[in-house]
Coordinates of C-alpha atoms and ligand atoms in Angstrom, one line a residue:
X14 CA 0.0 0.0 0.0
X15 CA 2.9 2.6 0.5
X16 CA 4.0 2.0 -2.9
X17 CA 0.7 2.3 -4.7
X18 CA -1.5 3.6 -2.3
X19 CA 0.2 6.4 -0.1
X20 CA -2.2 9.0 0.1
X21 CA -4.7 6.2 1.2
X22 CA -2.5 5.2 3.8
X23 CA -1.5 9.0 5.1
X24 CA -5.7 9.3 5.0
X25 CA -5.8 6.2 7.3
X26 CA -3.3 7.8 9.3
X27 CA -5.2 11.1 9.9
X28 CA -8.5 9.0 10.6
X29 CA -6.7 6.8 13.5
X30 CA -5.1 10.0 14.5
X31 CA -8.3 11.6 15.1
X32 CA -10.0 8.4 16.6
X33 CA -7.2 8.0 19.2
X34 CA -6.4 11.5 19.9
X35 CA -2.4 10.8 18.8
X36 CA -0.2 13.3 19.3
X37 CA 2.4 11.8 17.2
X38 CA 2.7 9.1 14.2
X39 CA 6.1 7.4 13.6
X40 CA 5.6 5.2 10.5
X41 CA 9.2 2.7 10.7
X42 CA 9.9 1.6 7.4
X43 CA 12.7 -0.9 6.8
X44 CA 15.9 1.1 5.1
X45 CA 16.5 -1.4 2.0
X46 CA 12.6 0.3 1.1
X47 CA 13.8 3.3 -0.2
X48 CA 11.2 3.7 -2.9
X49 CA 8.5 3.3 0.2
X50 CA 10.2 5.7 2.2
X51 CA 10.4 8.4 -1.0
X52 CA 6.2 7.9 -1.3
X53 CA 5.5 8.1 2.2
X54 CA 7.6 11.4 2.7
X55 CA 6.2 12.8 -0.3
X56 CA 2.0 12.2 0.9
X57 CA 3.2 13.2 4.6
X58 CA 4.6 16.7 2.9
X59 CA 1.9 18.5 4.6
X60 CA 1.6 16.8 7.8
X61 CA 3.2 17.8 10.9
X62 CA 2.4 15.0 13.1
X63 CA 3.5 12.3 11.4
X64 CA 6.9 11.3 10.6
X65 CA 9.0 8.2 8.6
X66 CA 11.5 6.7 10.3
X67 CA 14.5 4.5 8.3
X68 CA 14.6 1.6 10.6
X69 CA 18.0 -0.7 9.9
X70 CA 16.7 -4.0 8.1
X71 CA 16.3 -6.8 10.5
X72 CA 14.6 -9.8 10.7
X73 CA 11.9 -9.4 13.3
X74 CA 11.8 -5.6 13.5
X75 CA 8.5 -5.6 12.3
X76 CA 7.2 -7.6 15.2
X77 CA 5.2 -4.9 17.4
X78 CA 6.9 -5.0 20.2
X79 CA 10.3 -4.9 18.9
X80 CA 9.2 -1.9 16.6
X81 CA 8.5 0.2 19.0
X82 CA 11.4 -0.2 20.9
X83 CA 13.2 0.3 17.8
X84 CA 10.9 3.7 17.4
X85 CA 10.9 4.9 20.8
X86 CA 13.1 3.0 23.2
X87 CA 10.2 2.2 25.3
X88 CA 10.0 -1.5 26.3
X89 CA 6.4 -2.8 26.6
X90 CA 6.2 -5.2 29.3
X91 CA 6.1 -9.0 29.5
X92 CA 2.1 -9.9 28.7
X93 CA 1.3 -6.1 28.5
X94 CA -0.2 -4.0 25.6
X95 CA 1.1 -1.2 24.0
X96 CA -1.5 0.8 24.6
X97 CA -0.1 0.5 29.0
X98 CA 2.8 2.8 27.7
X99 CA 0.0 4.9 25.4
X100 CA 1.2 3.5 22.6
X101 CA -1.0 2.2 19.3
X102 CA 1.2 0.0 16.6
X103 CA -0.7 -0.3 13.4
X104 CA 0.2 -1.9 10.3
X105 CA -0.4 0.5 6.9
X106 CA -2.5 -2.3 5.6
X107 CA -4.4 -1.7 8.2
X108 CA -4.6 2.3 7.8
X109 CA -5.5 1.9 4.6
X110 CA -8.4 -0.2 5.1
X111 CA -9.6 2.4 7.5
X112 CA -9.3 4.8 4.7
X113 CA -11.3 2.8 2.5
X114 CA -14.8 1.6 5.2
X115 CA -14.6 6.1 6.6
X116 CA -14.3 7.6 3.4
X117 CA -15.6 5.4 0.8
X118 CA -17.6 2.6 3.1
X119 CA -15.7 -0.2 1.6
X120 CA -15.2 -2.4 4.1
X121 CA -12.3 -4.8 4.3
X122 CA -12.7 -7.3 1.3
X123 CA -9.7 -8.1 0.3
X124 CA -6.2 -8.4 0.5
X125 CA -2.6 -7.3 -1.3
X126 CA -0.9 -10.6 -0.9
X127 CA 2.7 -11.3 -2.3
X128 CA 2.9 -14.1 -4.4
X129 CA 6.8 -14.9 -4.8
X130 CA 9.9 -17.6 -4.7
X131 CA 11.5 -19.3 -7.5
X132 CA 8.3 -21.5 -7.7
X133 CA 6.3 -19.2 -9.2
X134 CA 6.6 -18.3 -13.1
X135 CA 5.8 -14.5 -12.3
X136 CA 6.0 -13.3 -8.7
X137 CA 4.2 -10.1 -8.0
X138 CA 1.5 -8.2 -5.7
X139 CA -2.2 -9.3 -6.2
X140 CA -5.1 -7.5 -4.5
X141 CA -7.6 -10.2 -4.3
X142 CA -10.8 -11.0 -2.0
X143 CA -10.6 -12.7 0.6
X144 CA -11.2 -16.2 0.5
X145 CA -9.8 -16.4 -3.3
X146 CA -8.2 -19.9 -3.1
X147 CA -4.5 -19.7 -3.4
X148 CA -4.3 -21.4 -6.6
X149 CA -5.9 -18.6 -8.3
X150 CA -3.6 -16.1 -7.1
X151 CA -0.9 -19.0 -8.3
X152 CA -2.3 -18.9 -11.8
X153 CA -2.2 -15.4 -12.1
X154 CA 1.5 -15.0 -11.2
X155 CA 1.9 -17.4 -14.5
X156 CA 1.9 -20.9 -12.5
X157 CA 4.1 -23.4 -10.9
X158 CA 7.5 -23.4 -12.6
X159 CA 9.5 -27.0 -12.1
X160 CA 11.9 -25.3 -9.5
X161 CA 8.5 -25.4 -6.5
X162 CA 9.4 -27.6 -3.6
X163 CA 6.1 -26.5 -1.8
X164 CA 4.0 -23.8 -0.7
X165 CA 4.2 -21.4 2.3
X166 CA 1.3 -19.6 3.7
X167 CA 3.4 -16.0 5.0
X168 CA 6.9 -15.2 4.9
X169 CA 9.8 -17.6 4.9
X170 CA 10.7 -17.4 9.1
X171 CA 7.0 -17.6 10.1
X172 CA 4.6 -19.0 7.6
X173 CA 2.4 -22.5 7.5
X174 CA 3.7 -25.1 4.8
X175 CA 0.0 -26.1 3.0
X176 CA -0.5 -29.3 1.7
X177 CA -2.9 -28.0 -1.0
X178 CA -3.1 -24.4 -2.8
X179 CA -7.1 -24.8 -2.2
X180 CA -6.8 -22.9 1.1
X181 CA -8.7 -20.0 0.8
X182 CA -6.8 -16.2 1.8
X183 CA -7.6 -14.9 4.7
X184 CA -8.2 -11.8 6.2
X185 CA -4.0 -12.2 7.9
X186 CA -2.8 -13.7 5.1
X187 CA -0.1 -11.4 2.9
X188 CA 2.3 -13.7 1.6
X189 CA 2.3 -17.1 -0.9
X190 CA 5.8 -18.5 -1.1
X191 CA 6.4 -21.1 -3.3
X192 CA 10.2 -22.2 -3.1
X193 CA 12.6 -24.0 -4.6
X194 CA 14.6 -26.6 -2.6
X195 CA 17.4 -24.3 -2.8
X196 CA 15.5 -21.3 -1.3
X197 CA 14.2 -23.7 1.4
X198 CA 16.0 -26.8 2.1
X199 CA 13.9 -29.6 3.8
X200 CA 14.5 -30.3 6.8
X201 CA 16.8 -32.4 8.3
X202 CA 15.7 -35.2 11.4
X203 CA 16.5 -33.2 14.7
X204 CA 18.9 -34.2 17.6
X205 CA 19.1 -33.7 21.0
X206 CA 19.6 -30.4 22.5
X207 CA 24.0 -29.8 23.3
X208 CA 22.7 -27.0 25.0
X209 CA 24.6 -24.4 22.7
X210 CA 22.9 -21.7 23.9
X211 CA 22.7 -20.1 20.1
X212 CA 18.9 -20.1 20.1
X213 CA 19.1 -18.1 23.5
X214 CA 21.7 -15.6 21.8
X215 CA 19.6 -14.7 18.7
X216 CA 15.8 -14.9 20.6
X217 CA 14.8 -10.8 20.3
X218 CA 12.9 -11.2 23.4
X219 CA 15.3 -12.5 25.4
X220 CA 14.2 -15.5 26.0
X221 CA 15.4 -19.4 26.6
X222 CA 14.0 -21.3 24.0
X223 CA 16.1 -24.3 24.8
X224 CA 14.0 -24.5 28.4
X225 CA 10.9 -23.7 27.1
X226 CA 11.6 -26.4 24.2
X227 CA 12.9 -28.9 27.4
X228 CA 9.6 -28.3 29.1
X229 CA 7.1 -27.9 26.1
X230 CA 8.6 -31.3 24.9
X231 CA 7.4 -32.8 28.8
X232 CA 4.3 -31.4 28.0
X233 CA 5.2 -29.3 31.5
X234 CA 3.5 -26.5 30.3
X235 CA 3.0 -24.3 32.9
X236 CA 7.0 -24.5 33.8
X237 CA 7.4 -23.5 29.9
X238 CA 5.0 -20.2 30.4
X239 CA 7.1 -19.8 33.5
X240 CA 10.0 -19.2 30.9
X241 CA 7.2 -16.8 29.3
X242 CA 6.2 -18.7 26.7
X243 CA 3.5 -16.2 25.5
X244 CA 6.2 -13.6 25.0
X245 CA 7.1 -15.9 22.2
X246 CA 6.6 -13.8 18.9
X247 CA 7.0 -17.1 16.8
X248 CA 10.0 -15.5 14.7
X249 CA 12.0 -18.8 14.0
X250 CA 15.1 -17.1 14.7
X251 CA 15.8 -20.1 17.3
X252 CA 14.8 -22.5 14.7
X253 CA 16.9 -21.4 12.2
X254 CA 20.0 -21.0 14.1
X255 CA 19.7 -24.4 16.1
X256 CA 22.4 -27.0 14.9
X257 CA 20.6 -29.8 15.9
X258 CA 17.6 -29.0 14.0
X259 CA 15.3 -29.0 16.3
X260 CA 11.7 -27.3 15.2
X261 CA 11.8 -25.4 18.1
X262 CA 9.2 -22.7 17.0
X263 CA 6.6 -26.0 15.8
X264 CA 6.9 -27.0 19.9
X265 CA 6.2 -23.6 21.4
X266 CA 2.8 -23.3 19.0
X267 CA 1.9 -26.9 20.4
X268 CA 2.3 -25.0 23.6
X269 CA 0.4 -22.2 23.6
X270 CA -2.4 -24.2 21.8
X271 CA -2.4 -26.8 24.7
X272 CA -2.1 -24.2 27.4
X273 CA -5.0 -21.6 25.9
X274 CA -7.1 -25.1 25.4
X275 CA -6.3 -26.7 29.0
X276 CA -7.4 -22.8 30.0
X277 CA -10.4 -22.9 27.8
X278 CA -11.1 -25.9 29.6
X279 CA -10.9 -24.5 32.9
X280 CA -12.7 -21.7 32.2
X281 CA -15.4 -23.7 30.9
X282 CA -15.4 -26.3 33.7
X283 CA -15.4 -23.0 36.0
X284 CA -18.6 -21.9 34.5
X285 CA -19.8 -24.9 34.5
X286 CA -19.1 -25.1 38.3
X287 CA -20.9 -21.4 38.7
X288 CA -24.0 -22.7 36.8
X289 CA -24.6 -25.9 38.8
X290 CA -24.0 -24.0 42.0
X291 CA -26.5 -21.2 40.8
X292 CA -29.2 -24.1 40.1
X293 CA -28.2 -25.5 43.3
X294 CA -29.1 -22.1 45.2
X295 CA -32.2 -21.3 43.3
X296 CA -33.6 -25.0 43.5
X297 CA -33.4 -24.7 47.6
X298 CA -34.4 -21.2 47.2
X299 CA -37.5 -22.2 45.6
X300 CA -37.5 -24.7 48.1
X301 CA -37.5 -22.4 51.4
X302 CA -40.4 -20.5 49.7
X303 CA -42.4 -23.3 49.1
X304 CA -42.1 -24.6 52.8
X305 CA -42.8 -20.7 53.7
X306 CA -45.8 -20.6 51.7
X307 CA -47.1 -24.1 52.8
X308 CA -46.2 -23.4 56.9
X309 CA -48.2 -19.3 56.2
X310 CA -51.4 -21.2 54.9
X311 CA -51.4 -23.9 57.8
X312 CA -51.1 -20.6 60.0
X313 CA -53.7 -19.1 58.0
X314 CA -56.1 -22.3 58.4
X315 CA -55.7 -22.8 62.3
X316 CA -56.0 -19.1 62.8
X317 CA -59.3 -18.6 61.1
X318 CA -61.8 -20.9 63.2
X319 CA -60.5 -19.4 66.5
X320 CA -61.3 -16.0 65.1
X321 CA -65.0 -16.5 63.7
X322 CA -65.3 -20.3 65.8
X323 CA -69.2 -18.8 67.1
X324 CA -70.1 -17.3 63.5
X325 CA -69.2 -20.0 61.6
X326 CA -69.8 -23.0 63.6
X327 CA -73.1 -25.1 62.4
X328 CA -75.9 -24.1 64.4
X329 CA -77.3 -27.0 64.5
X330 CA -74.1 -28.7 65.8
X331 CA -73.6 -26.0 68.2
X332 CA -76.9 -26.9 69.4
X333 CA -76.6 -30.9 69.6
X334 CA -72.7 -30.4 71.4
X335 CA -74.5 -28.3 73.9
X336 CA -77.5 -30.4 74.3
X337 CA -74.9 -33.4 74.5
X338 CA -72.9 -31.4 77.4
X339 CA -75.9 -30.6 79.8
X340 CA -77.0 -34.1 79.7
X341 CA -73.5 -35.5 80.4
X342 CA -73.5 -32.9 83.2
X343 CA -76.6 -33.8 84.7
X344 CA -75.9 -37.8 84.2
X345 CA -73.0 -36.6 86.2
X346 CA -74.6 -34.6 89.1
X347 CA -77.6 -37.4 89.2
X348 CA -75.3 -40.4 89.8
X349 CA -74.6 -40.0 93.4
X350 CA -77.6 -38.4 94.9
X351 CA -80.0 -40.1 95.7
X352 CA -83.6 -39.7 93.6
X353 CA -87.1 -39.2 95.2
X354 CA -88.3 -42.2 92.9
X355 CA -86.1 -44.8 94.1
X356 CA -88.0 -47.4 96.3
X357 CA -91.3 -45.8 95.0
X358 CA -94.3 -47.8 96.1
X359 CA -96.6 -49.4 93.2
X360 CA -99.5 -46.9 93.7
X361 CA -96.8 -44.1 93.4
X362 CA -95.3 -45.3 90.3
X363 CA -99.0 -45.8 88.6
X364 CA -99.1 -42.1 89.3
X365 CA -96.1 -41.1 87.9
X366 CA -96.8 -43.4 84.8
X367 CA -100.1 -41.5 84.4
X368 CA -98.2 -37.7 85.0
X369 CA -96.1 -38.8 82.1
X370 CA -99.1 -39.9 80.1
X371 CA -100.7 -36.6 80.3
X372 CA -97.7 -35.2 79.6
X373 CA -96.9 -36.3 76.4
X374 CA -100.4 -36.0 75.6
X375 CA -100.2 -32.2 76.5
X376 CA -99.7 -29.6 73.5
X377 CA -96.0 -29.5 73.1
X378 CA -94.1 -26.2 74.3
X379 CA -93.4 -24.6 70.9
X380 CA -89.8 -23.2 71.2
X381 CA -87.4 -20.8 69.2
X382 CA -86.3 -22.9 66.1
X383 CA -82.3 -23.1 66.2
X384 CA -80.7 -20.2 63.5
X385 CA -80.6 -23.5 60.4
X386 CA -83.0 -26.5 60.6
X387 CA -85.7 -27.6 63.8
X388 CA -86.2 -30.5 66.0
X389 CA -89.3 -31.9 64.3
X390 CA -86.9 -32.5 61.3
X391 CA -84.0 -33.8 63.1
X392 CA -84.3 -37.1 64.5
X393 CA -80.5 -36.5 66.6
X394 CA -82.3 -33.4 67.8
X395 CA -85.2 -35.5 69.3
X396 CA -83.2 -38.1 70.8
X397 CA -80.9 -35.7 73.0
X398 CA -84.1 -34.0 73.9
X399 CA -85.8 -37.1 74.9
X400 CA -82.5 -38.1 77.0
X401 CA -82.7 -34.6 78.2
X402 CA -86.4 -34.4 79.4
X403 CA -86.4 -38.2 80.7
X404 CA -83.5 -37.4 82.8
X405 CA -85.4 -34.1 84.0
X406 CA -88.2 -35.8 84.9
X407 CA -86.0 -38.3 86.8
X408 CA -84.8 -36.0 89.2
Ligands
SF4_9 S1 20.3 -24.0 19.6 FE1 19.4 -26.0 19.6 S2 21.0 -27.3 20.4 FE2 21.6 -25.2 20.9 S3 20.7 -24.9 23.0 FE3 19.2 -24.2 21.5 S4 17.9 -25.9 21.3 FE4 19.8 -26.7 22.1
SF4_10 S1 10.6 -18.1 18.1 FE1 12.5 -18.5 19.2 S2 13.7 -16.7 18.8 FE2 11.7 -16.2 18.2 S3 10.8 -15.2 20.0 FE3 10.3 -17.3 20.1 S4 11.9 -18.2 21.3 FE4 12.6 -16.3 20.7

């Protein structure tokens, strides 16, 4: 894009400018670019805030990290961010696609991906969509010549070998290298580890790929992030330099695969965790209010009869309990006192038999009816009275 494209990508530039409130833009550009570094000073003419810098060629200084160290000095810290030290690292691919969604509304459909090596009849640039297969792109750089040994998705330190060119471009993808087995050798059987140290002297992190390699090959994985494995920038420096071959970049993406998956795994078996305890609370929850709602209606029930027990007892009950009572009560009092009919002689009793004659053939005392129903209808009613008379009449 800085070749073709400049004032697209100083555009892009002004856009993320604005957006993140930069003060300053450095734009690094590699010193054996001189043609790049011509364009970009010649669209940057009128801006004051941004500035290209000639950056020495050398393989990775186009990582982030080591970029802006190379820019500003400033280290960003192991698993930090940039943006900790208020810093923003963009690629100009990347400001130019800005350019293109803010001022035009293109959004980002495609790609300018090299296609080059000595396997390839015409290397060149190709903008194409992404998700052209890479065979296409292939065919347009004039085809395989008889010198490919294979093809590389990226550049030669960092990129995937494919099996097949029907892998479609992605949206990361910027480089199709087809070699010849000159340009890239395969590679010989590895050895064990003489502990050289080389890999160690060339890492541009600083780090000690021969431990991480001696742990990642345990499958000790958290002793290899120890080592800080995720500061890793996959630059196959170590790789390249090791003389006993050893693919030491292929065993530090093994890894960090296995040790984002075993913490996918965690996290997932955490939520998991969270989930079954949350159903576990609301279930006994739902639990305690269906107990409090069961033990609030037996309240309910045993408090209404004592408040209305008179009102809303049967009447007719009501009446037969308290007949029931003042016979008990009388049976009671009767039983030890002695009764002026005991010993009765005959020509008393025929008098009493013929009191109680006239009595029942007397007109009956009409009385109140009870508040629901009356004796004459209630054969209970007329048996308690009858007990209740007879025992009167006893006394
Ligand atoms: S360069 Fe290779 S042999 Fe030497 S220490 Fe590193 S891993 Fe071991
Ligand atoms: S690939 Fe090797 S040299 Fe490159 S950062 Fe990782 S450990 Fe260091």
């Amino acid at each position: 894009p800085m070749l073709n494209f400049p004032d697209k990508v100083v555009d892009g530039i002004r856009i993320l400018q604005y957006l993140l409130g930069a003060e300053e833009c450095l734009i690094g550009i590699e010193d054996n670019k001189p043609e790049a570094i011509l364009a970009m000073r010649q669209a940057l003419r009128n801006q004051d805030t941004a500035e290209v810098v000639r950056i020495p060629t050398h393989y990775p200084s186009g990582g982030e990290k080591q970029l802006i160290r190379i820019l500003t000095g400033k280290e960003v810290p192991s698993a930090g961010l940039p943006a900790q030290l208020g810093i923003i690292c963009h690629n100009v691919g990347t400001a130019a696609a800005i350019a293109d969604a803010v001022l035009t509304g293109r959004p980002l459909i495609s790609r300018l991906v090299t296609t080059t090596g000595e396997g390839v009849a015409q290397p060149c640039n190709l903008e194409v969509l992404i998700g052209t297969p890479a065979g296409e792109l292939i065919e347009q750089a004039g085809g395989y010549t008889d010198a490919a040994s294979g093809l590389i998705y990226g550049g030669p330190m960092m990129g995937f070998r494919l099996s097949t060119d029907q892998i479609p471009i992605t949206k990361g993808g910027n480089c199709l290298l087809l070699p010849s087995v000159a340009e890239s050798p395969p590679p010989e059987s590895a050895r064990a580890c003489i502990r050289c140290s080389r890999c160690a002297d060339v890492c541009p992190v600083q780090l000690l790929p021969q431990q991480m390699y001696w742990y990642a090959r345990a499958k000790e994985l958290e002793k290899a992030q120890d080592y800080n494995l995720f500061d890793c920038i996959e630059c196959g420096c170590c790789s390249h330099v090791c003389p006993s071959h050893i693919p030491l970049v292929h065993y530090f993406r093994y890894a960090k695969t296995e040790s984002w998956e075993q913490e996918e795994e965690r996290r997932r078996s955490e939520h998991a965790k969270m989930r079954h305890d949350f159903r576990l609370a609301r279930m006994q929850r739902m639990e305690a209010e269906r107990k409090a709602r069961l033990r609030k209606k037996k309240e309910d029930l045993a408090k209404k009869p004592a408040k209305g027990k008179a009102a809303a007892k049967d009447p007719k009950k009501a009446a037969i309990e308290a007949a029931q009572k003042r016979v008990a009560a009388k049976k009671a009092a009767n039983k030890n006192s002695q009764k002026n009919t005991d010993h009765l002689q005959p020509a008393q009793q025929a008098q009493i038999d013929a009191a109680e004659q006239r009595r029942q053939q007397a007109e009956p005392v009409e009385e109140a009816p009870p508040a629901s129903g009356g004796i004459e209808n209630d054969p209970e009613l007329q048996e308690i009275f009858k007990q209740e008379t007879s025992s009167h009449f006893a006394t």
